[in-house]
Amino acid sequence: MFPSINEQLDVIRSGAIEIIPEEELIKKLEKSIKTNKQLIIKLGCDPSKPDLHIGHAVVLGKLRQFQDLGHKAILIIGDFTAMIGDPSGKNKTRPPLTLDETRINGQTYLEQATKILREDNLEVRYNSEWLNKMNFNDVIGLAAKYTVAQMLERDDFSKRYGSGQPISLHELLYPLAQAMDSVVIDSDVELGGTDQKFNLIVGREIQKAYNKEPQCILTMPILEGTDGVEKMSKSLNNYIALTDPPKEMFGKTMSIPDDLIVRYFRYAARANEKEVIELEKGLKSGEIHPRNAKVQTAKRIIELYYNKEEADKAEEEFQKIFVNKDIPNEIDEKILSFDEPVQPLMDVLVSSGLMPSKKEAKRKIEEGGVYIDGERASDPFIKVDLSTKKLFKVGKKTFLYLKNNA
RNA sequence: GGGUAGGUACCGAAGCGGUUAAACGGGGCAGACUGUAAAUCUGCUGGGCUCAGCCCUACGGAGGUUCGAAUCCUUCCCUGCCCA
């Protein structure tokens, strides 16, 4: 029923940063094979930001591998914990969300996550189901199982504490809440990014405190964002969303710094180890041009979430617009409804949504960032005739046909 | 509860009565260049208008002093640190 331990371990280890403790995982696997019972693999997610990106996909992909091995994935939608807001990586307390908001976000999350996960061997649980029921007594009982010093071991807590940044008490409760999830679902393995290591270990400790068999933890790397410096995150706007259209995925991948190519090829494009080594060698020897390596990576990523045709199309578009400075194949068209078809350029830019304000429009025109039918418009006060369709280009990548219907 | 230091634009951080839509850095946007939506360099970065000028809004909130306040006073809210 299950593959052999070594086969399973090969899959499990690939791409993983740490497995703690590995011996225990082996024992769990042995037992699973012997009793023919699935292991319970937990992945918690924070639905406060429902835009999933290819950084999240790294750990989701690992969960998928466990599913493929025959184990049971439990995806915890942290609708309750999202109200607290995991302080991880943040130096500031987050604004709390309501349970309703997190529920809606959770649904969105799920829609995106199932692009990667399979529907069988999958169970979805919302942690408000048990956390919302705990009363103050329960919370005290839980909090009594961990100490302040242990909690302050967490890197970002100690950093914030040390530098005089505020830490609200409820933030200290976050790892405990997440740990409670593990207690309730009896997880055997919990997955997470390396930044989750602390929380995952707390889960293990708390399970023990509740006389449960402790979970093993497996951490996956945190993928850098397209800027190549910070981790990929929505708030830093350096992410490639799973729902990004193909040409966005392509362009964003092309914009990563060269030294990130191999990491993206491995983790974002999910190339196998052999391919990764080949690419690495080619880049080093100069046989493979970094540009082409990026093209290949970008196309592989698009193939994961769309298909080959879309990948080819995205490449073609990119070539067209950015290399040949041509216009894209498909351009949106917007009909405006001024009383008169002849309007000042600034007004046209604002009411079409191309510019947020007239001041901004004026600036961009003066900077030479606005083109009408291929001609650079340099006078912000000119009027344009929209009785016929005109092509507007703002900056390098925004194209829009505009026409007035009156 | 006492003491003390703070709260400035998207973020960090100057300014401490007028010349301040607010230095500087980051971010963002635009331009040049490029294999690239990279790097680098340059410019811009609250809004409106009858647009080289004028007007509104803005330095935690509310009042006040002053010809004039981010800057001074009163009060309230929030945060760090020390002491209890």
PDB file of C-alpha atoms in Angstrom, chain A residues 35-151:
ATOM      1  CA  THR A  35      -0.430  -1.036  10.620  1.00  0.00           C
ATOM      2  CA  ASN A  36      -1.357   0.234   7.165  1.00  0.00           C
ATOM      3  CA  LYS A  37      -2.443   3.563   8.605  1.00  0.00           C
ATOM      4  CA  GLN A  38      -1.943   6.950   7.044  1.00  0.00           C
ATOM      5  CA  LEU A  39       0.186   9.501   8.816  1.00  0.00           C
ATOM      6  CA  ILE A  40      -1.523  12.781   9.534  1.00  0.00           C
ATOM      7  CA  ILE A  41       0.350  15.614   7.915  1.00  0.00           C
ATOM      8  CA  LYS A  42      -0.564  19.062   9.127  1.00  0.00           C
ATOM      9  CA  LEU A  43      -0.144  22.342   7.410  1.00  0.00           C
ATOM     10  CA  GLY A  44      -1.537  25.440   8.979  1.00  0.00           C
ATOM     11  CA  CYS A  45      -2.261  28.481   6.938  1.00  0.00           C
ATOM     12  CA  ASP A  46      -2.947  32.033   7.790  1.00  0.00           C
ATOM     13  CA  PRO A  47      -5.888  33.281   5.775  1.00  0.00           C
ATOM     14  CA  SER A  48      -5.281  36.924   6.539  1.00  0.00           C
ATOM     15  CA  LYS A  49      -3.711  37.351   3.137  1.00  0.00           C
ATOM     16  CA  PRO A  50      -5.608  35.233   0.667  1.00  0.00           C
ATOM     17  CA  ASP A  51      -3.286  35.843  -2.257  1.00  0.00           C
ATOM     18  CA  LEU A  52      -1.170  32.743  -2.413  1.00  0.00           C
ATOM     19  CA  HIS A  53       2.153  33.056  -4.148  1.00  0.00           C
ATOM     20  CA  ILE A  54       4.765  30.668  -5.418  1.00  0.00           C
ATOM     21  CA  GLY A  55       6.559  30.988  -2.091  1.00  0.00           C
ATOM     22  CA  HIS A  56       3.599  29.350  -0.367  1.00  0.00           C
ATOM     23  CA  ALA A  57       3.641  26.794  -3.134  1.00  0.00           C
ATOM     24  CA  VAL A  58       6.959  25.438  -1.889  1.00  0.00           C
ATOM     25  CA  VAL A  59       5.471  24.050   1.296  1.00  0.00           C
ATOM     26  CA  LEU A  60       2.136  23.191  -0.326  1.00  0.00           C
ATOM     27  CA  GLY A  61       4.081  21.169  -2.855  1.00  0.00           C
ATOM     28  CA  LYS A  62       5.672  19.217  -0.011  1.00  0.00           C
ATOM     29  CA  LEU A  63       2.255  18.501   1.435  1.00  0.00           C
ATOM     30  CA  ARG A  64       1.190  17.280  -1.971  1.00  0.00           C
ATOM     31  CA  GLN A  65       4.109  14.865  -2.002  1.00  0.00           C
ATOM     32  CA  PHE A  66       2.914  13.394   1.280  1.00  0.00           C
ATOM     33  CA  GLN A  67      -0.529  12.997  -0.264  1.00  0.00           C
ATOM     34  CA  ASP A  68       0.984  11.237  -3.235  1.00  0.00           C
ATOM     35  CA  LEU A  69       2.747   8.860  -0.859  1.00  0.00           C
ATOM     36  CA  GLY A  70      -0.664   7.959   0.505  1.00  0.00           C
ATOM     37  CA  HIS A  71      -0.720  10.001   3.674  1.00  0.00           C
ATOM     38  CA  LYS A  72      -3.483  12.222   4.884  1.00  0.00           C
ATOM     39  CA  ALA A  73      -3.099  15.963   4.585  1.00  0.00           C
ATOM     40  CA  ILE A  74      -4.938  18.139   7.021  1.00  0.00           C
ATOM     41  CA  LEU A  75      -5.003  21.736   6.014  1.00  0.00           C
ATOM     42  CA  ILE A  76      -5.804  23.933   8.952  1.00  0.00           C
ATOM     43  CA  ILE A  77      -7.366  27.185   7.940  1.00  0.00           C
ATOM     44  CA  GLY A  78      -6.378  29.430  10.785  1.00  0.00           C
ATOM     45  CA  ASP A  79      -9.514  31.490  10.763  1.00  0.00           C
ATOM     46  CA  PHE A  80      -9.292  31.920  14.502  1.00  0.00           C
ATOM     47  CA  THR A  81      -5.541  32.466  14.745  1.00  0.00           C
ATOM     48  CA  ALA A  82      -5.700  34.970  11.910  1.00  0.00           C
ATOM     49  CA  MET A  83      -7.635  37.171  14.248  1.00  0.00           C
ATOM     50  CA  ILE A  84      -4.558  37.251  16.459  1.00  0.00           C
ATOM     51  CA  GLY A  85      -2.183  37.631  13.567  1.00  0.00           C
ATOM     52  CA  ASP A  86       1.042  35.661  13.651  1.00  0.00           C
ATOM     53  CA  PRO A  87       3.684  38.181  14.618  1.00  0.00           C
ATOM     54  CA  SER A  88       6.256  36.179  12.679  1.00  0.00           C
ATOM     55  CA  GLY A  89       8.630  38.381  10.765  1.00  0.00           C
ATOM     56  CA  LYS A  90       6.674  41.472  11.588  1.00  0.00           C
ATOM     57  CA  ASN A  91       8.027  44.088  13.864  1.00  0.00           C
ATOM     58  CA  LYS A  92       4.614  45.486  14.432  1.00  0.00           C
ATOM     59  CA  THR A  93       1.365  44.251  15.785  1.00  0.00           C
ATOM     60  CA  ARG A  94      -1.084  43.541  13.040  1.00  0.00           C
ATOM     61  CA  PRO A  95      -4.594  44.860  12.918  1.00  0.00           C
ATOM     62  CA  PRO A  96      -6.992  42.105  13.945  1.00  0.00           C
ATOM     63  CA  LEU A  97      -9.546  40.678  11.534  1.00  0.00           C
ATOM     64  CA  THR A  98     -13.036  39.529  12.355  1.00  0.00           C
ATOM     65  CA  LEU A  99     -13.966  35.878  12.202  1.00  0.00           C
ATOM     66  CA  ASP A 100     -16.234  36.539   9.246  1.00  0.00           C
ATOM     67  CA  GLU A 101     -13.446  38.148   7.286  1.00  0.00           C
ATOM     68  CA  THR A 102     -11.068  35.305   7.996  1.00  0.00           C
ATOM     69  CA  ARG A 103     -13.712  32.774   6.949  1.00  0.00           C
ATOM     70  CA  ILE A 104     -14.127  34.428   3.591  1.00  0.00           C
ATOM     71  CA  ASN A 105     -10.374  34.654   3.171  1.00  0.00           C
ATOM     72  CA  GLY A 106     -10.090  31.007   4.125  1.00  0.00           C
ATOM     73  CA  GLN A 107     -12.386  30.039   1.309  1.00  0.00           C
ATOM     74  CA  THR A 108     -10.289  32.010  -1.145  1.00  0.00           C
ATOM     75  CA  TYR A 109      -7.191  30.378   0.231  1.00  0.00           C
ATOM     76  CA  LEU A 110      -8.637  26.971  -0.292  1.00  0.00           C
ATOM     77  CA  GLU A 111      -9.548  27.653  -3.892  1.00  0.00           C
ATOM     78  CA  GLN A 112      -5.955  28.570  -4.593  1.00  0.00           C
ATOM     79  CA  ALA A 113      -4.363  25.826  -2.521  1.00  0.00           C
ATOM     80  CA  THR A 114      -6.225  23.145  -4.398  1.00  0.00           C
ATOM     81  CA  LYS A 115      -4.353  24.180  -7.509  1.00  0.00           C
ATOM     82  CA  ILE A 116      -1.512  22.296  -5.842  1.00  0.00           C
ATOM     83  CA  LEU A 117      -3.116  19.844  -3.451  1.00  0.00           C
ATOM     84  CA  ARG A 118      -5.177  16.873  -4.495  1.00  0.00           C
ATOM     85  CA  GLU A 119      -8.722  16.561  -3.292  1.00  0.00           C
ATOM     86  CA  ASP A 120      -8.445  13.038  -2.012  1.00  0.00           C
ATOM     87  CA  ASN A 121      -6.321  12.440   1.078  1.00  0.00           C
ATOM     88  CA  LEU A 122      -7.212  15.971   2.048  1.00  0.00           C
ATOM     89  CA  GLU A 123      -9.127  17.223   5.016  1.00  0.00           C
ATOM     90  CA  VAL A 124      -9.770  20.866   5.693  1.00  0.00           C
ATOM     91  CA  ARG A 125     -10.390  22.102   9.196  1.00  0.00           C
ATOM     92  CA  TYR A 126     -11.045  25.570  10.531  1.00  0.00           C
ATOM     93  CA  ASN A 127      -9.364  26.100  13.856  1.00  0.00           C
ATOM     94  CA  SER A 128     -12.137  28.301  15.209  1.00  0.00           C
ATOM     95  CA  GLU A 129     -13.958  24.982  15.542  1.00  0.00           C
ATOM     96  CA  TRP A 130     -12.036  24.229  18.743  1.00  0.00           C
ATOM     97  CA  LEU A 131     -10.238  27.449  19.606  1.00  0.00           C
ATOM     98  CA  ASN A 132     -13.428  29.463  19.706  1.00  0.00           C
ATOM     99  CA  LYS A 133     -14.857  27.065  22.253  1.00  0.00           C
ATOM    100  CA  MET A 134     -12.049  27.334  24.758  1.00  0.00           C
ATOM    101  CA  ASN A 135     -12.944  29.274  27.846  1.00  0.00           C
ATOM    102  CA  PHE A 136     -10.620  31.224  30.067  1.00  0.00           C
ATOM    103  CA  ASN A 137      -9.913  28.186  32.172  1.00  0.00           C
ATOM    104  CA  ASP A 138      -8.825  26.225  29.132  1.00  0.00           C
ATOM    105  CA  VAL A 139      -6.609  29.060  28.009  1.00  0.00           C
ATOM    106  CA  ILE A 140      -4.957  29.329  31.415  1.00  0.00           C
ATOM    107  CA  GLY A 141      -4.419  25.596  31.403  1.00  0.00           C
ATOM    108  CA  LEU A 142      -2.772  25.814  28.012  1.00  0.00           C
ATOM    109  CA  ALA A 143      -0.696  28.849  28.888  1.00  0.00           C
ATOM    110  CA  ALA A 144       0.519  27.101  32.053  1.00  0.00           C
ATOM    111  CA  LYS A 145       2.306  24.552  29.916  1.00  0.00           C
ATOM    112  CA  TYR A 146       4.824  26.977  28.517  1.00  0.00           C
ATOM    113  CA  THR A 147       7.042  29.589  30.099  1.00  0.00           C
ATOM    114  CA  VAL A 148       7.826  33.186  29.285  1.00  0.00           C
ATOM    115  CA  ALA A 149      11.502  32.392  28.868  1.00  0.00           C
ATOM    116  CA  GLN A 150      10.673  29.621  26.422  1.00  0.00           C
ATOM    117  CA  MET A 151       8.428  31.936  24.504  1.00  0.00           C
TER     118      MET A 151
END
